[in-house]
Coordinates of C-alpha atoms in Angstrom, one line a residue:
X1 CA 47.4 183.7 -8.6
X2 CA 45.4 182.4 -11.5
X3 CA 45.4 179.3 -13.6
X4 CA 48.9 178.4 -14.7
X5 CA 50.7 180.0 -11.8
X6 CA 52.8 183.1 -11.7
X7 CA 56.5 183.9 -11.5
X8 CA 56.0 186.7 -9.0
X9 CA 53.3 188.4 -6.9
X10 CA 53.7 192.2 -7.1
X11 CA 52.5 195.2 -5.1
X12 CA 53.2 198.4 -7.0
X13 CA 52.4 202.1 -6.3
X14 CA 52.3 201.4 -2.5
X15 CA 50.8 204.5 -0.9
X16 CA 53.3 206.5 1.2
X17 CA 50.8 207.3 3.9
X18 CA 51.4 204.5 6.5
X19 CA 54.3 203.9 8.9
X20 CA 54.6 200.1 8.6
X21 CA 53.5 197.4 6.2
X22 CA 52.4 193.9 6.8
X23 CA 52.0 191.1 4.2
X24 CA 50.0 188.0 4.8
X25 CA 50.7 185.1 2.4
X26 CA 48.9 181.8 1.8
X27 CA 50.9 180.1 -0.9
X28 CA 52.2 177.0 -2.6
X29 CA 55.3 177.0 -4.7
X30 CA 56.1 174.7 -7.6
X31 CA 59.1 173.0 -6.0
X32 CA 58.6 169.2 -6.7
X33 CA 61.3 167.7 -4.5
X34 CA 62.1 167.7 -0.8
X35 CA 63.6 170.8 0.8
X36 CA 62.1 174.1 1.7
X37 CA 60.0 176.5 -0.4
X38 CA 61.1 180.0 0.7
X39 CA 59.3 183.3 0.1
X40 CA 61.9 185.7 -1.5
X41 CA 61.3 189.4 -1.9
X42 CA 62.6 192.5 -3.7
X43 CA 61.9 196.1 -2.7
X44 CA 61.7 198.7 -5.4
X45 CA 62.8 196.0 -8.0
X46 CA 66.3 196.2 -6.5
X47 CA 68.2 193.2 -7.8
X48 CA 71.6 194.3 -6.4
X49 CA 73.5 192.4 -3.7
X50 CA 71.7 194.5 -1.0
X51 CA 69.9 192.0 1.2
X52 CA 70.9 190.1 4.2
X53 CA 69.1 187.8 6.7
X54 CA 69.4 185.7 9.8
X55 CA 67.1 182.7 10.0
X56 CA 66.1 180.2 12.7
X57 CA 64.3 177.1 11.3
X58 CA 63.2 173.6 12.0
X59 CA 62.0 170.7 9.9
X60 CA 60.1 168.6 12.5
X61 CA 63.1 166.9 14.0
X62 CA 66.1 169.3 13.7
X63 CA 66.5 173.0 14.7
X64 CA 69.2 175.1 13.0
X65 CA 70.1 178.6 11.9
X66 CA 71.7 180.2 9.0
X67 CA 72.4 183.7 7.5
X68 CA 73.3 185.4 4.3
X69 CA 74.7 188.7 3.2
X70 CA 75.1 190.4 -0.2
X71 CA 72.0 188.6 -1.6
X72 CA 70.0 189.7 -4.7
X73 CA 66.8 188.8 -2.9
X74 CA 65.5 189.2 0.6
X75 CA 64.8 185.9 2.4
X76 CA 61.5 185.5 4.2
X77 CA 59.6 182.5 5.7
X78 CA 58.7 179.1 4.3
X79 CA 55.4 178.1 2.5
X80 CA 54.1 174.8 1.1
X81 CA 55.5 173.3 -2.2
X82 CA 54.2 170.9 -4.9
X83 CA 56.1 168.0 -3.2
X84 CA 53.9 168.4 -0.1
X85 CA 50.4 167.1 0.6
X86 CA 48.1 167.9 -2.4
X87 CA 46.0 171.1 -2.1
X88 CA 47.8 172.4 1.0
X89 CA 49.1 175.9 1.4
X90 CA 51.6 177.3 3.8
X91 CA 51.4 180.7 5.4
X92 CA 53.9 183.4 5.8
X93 CA 53.8 186.9 7.4
X94 CA 56.2 189.7 6.7
X95 CA 56.4 192.9 8.8
X96 CA 58.2 196.0 7.4
X97 CA 58.5 198.9 9.9
X98 CA 59.2 202.5 8.8
X99 CA 59.0 201.6 5.0
X100 CA 58.9 205.3 4.1
X101 CA 62.0 206.3 6.1
X102 CA 65.3 207.4 4.7
X103 CA 67.4 204.7 6.4
X104 CA 68.0 201.0 5.6
X105 CA 64.8 198.9 5.8
X106 CA 64.6 196.0 8.2
X107 CA 61.8 193.3 8.1
X108 CA 60.8 190.3 10.1
X109 CA 59.1 187.2 8.9
X110 CA 57.7 183.9 10.1
X111 CA 56.4 181.1 7.9
X112 CA 55.3 177.5 8.0
X113 CA 54.9 174.8 5.4
X114 CA 51.7 172.8 5.7
X115 CA 52.3 169.1 5.0
X116 CA 50.8 165.9 6.3
X117 CA 54.2 164.2 6.5
X118 CA 57.1 163.9 8.9
X119 CA 59.2 166.6 7.4
X120 CA 57.7 170.1 7.4
X121 CA 59.6 173.4 7.7
X122 CA 58.9 176.4 9.9
X123 CA 61.1 179.5 10.2
X124 CA 61.7 182.9 11.8
X125 CA 63.6 185.5 9.8
X126 CA 65.2 188.9 10.5
X127 CA 66.1 190.7 7.3
X128 CA 67.7 193.9 6.0
X129 CA 67.6 195.8 2.7
X130 CA 70.4 198.4 2.5
X131 CA 68.3 200.7 0.2
X132 CA 67.4 204.0 1.8
X133 CA 64.6 205.0 -0.6
X134 CA 61.0 204.7 0.6
X135 CA 59.5 201.3 -0.5
X136 CA 56.9 201.7 -3.3
X137 CA 57.1 198.3 -4.9
X138 CA 57.3 194.8 -3.4
X139 CA 57.9 191.7 -5.5
X140 CA 57.4 188.2 -3.9
X141 CA 59.1 185.2 -5.5
X142 CA 59.1 181.4 -4.8
X143 CA 62.7 180.6 -3.7
X144 CA 64.5 183.5 -5.4
X145 CA 62.5 183.0 -8.6
X146 CA 63.7 179.4 -9.1
X147 CA 60.0 178.2 -8.9
X148 CA 56.6 179.7 -9.6
X149 CA 53.6 180.4 -7.4
X150 CA 50.8 177.8 -7.9
X151 CA 47.2 178.7 -8.6
X152 CA 45.2 180.0 -5.7
X153 CA 48.2 181.4 -3.9
X154 CA 47.4 184.8 -2.3
X155 CA 49.3 187.7 -0.7
X156 CA 47.6 190.6 1.0
X157 CA 49.3 193.9 1.8
X158 CA 48.2 196.0 4.8
X159 CA 49.3 199.5 5.7
X160 CA 49.6 200.3 9.4
X161 CA 49.4 203.8 10.8
X162 CA 50.9 204.6 14.2
X163 CA 49.4 207.6 15.9

């Protein structure tokens, strides 16, 4: 992400030659108050109520879980936010098996906020997109598009072939 930030990080025209996809993210969102900065995603630009998730998370002192269904964005792991220690970036990994298959697409994610304070979030997420088309586009947002990605945030997409 360049100077001024970005509303989304996008991967388009994803080759349909792999079996699985893996995304590694080093990011910082623009959220300027306490609370979590979540990585949200959309497959094939689908903004319908077609995503669900189950999440286990902690904040340094409390462990909890939550879930959601009928969401317009897929929920993934946490990353750092503007409220956190200056110049720190959180990391998140998203794994998408069988992205070219004709069934609904599951994904898993883990993420951690980097912060030199008492409160810092980490999470494990299992998600589902009910779309059955092969995934050819992935859009990554900071907390369902409520915030922007700050400069120097990165996301790298890897294709994985199983033989």
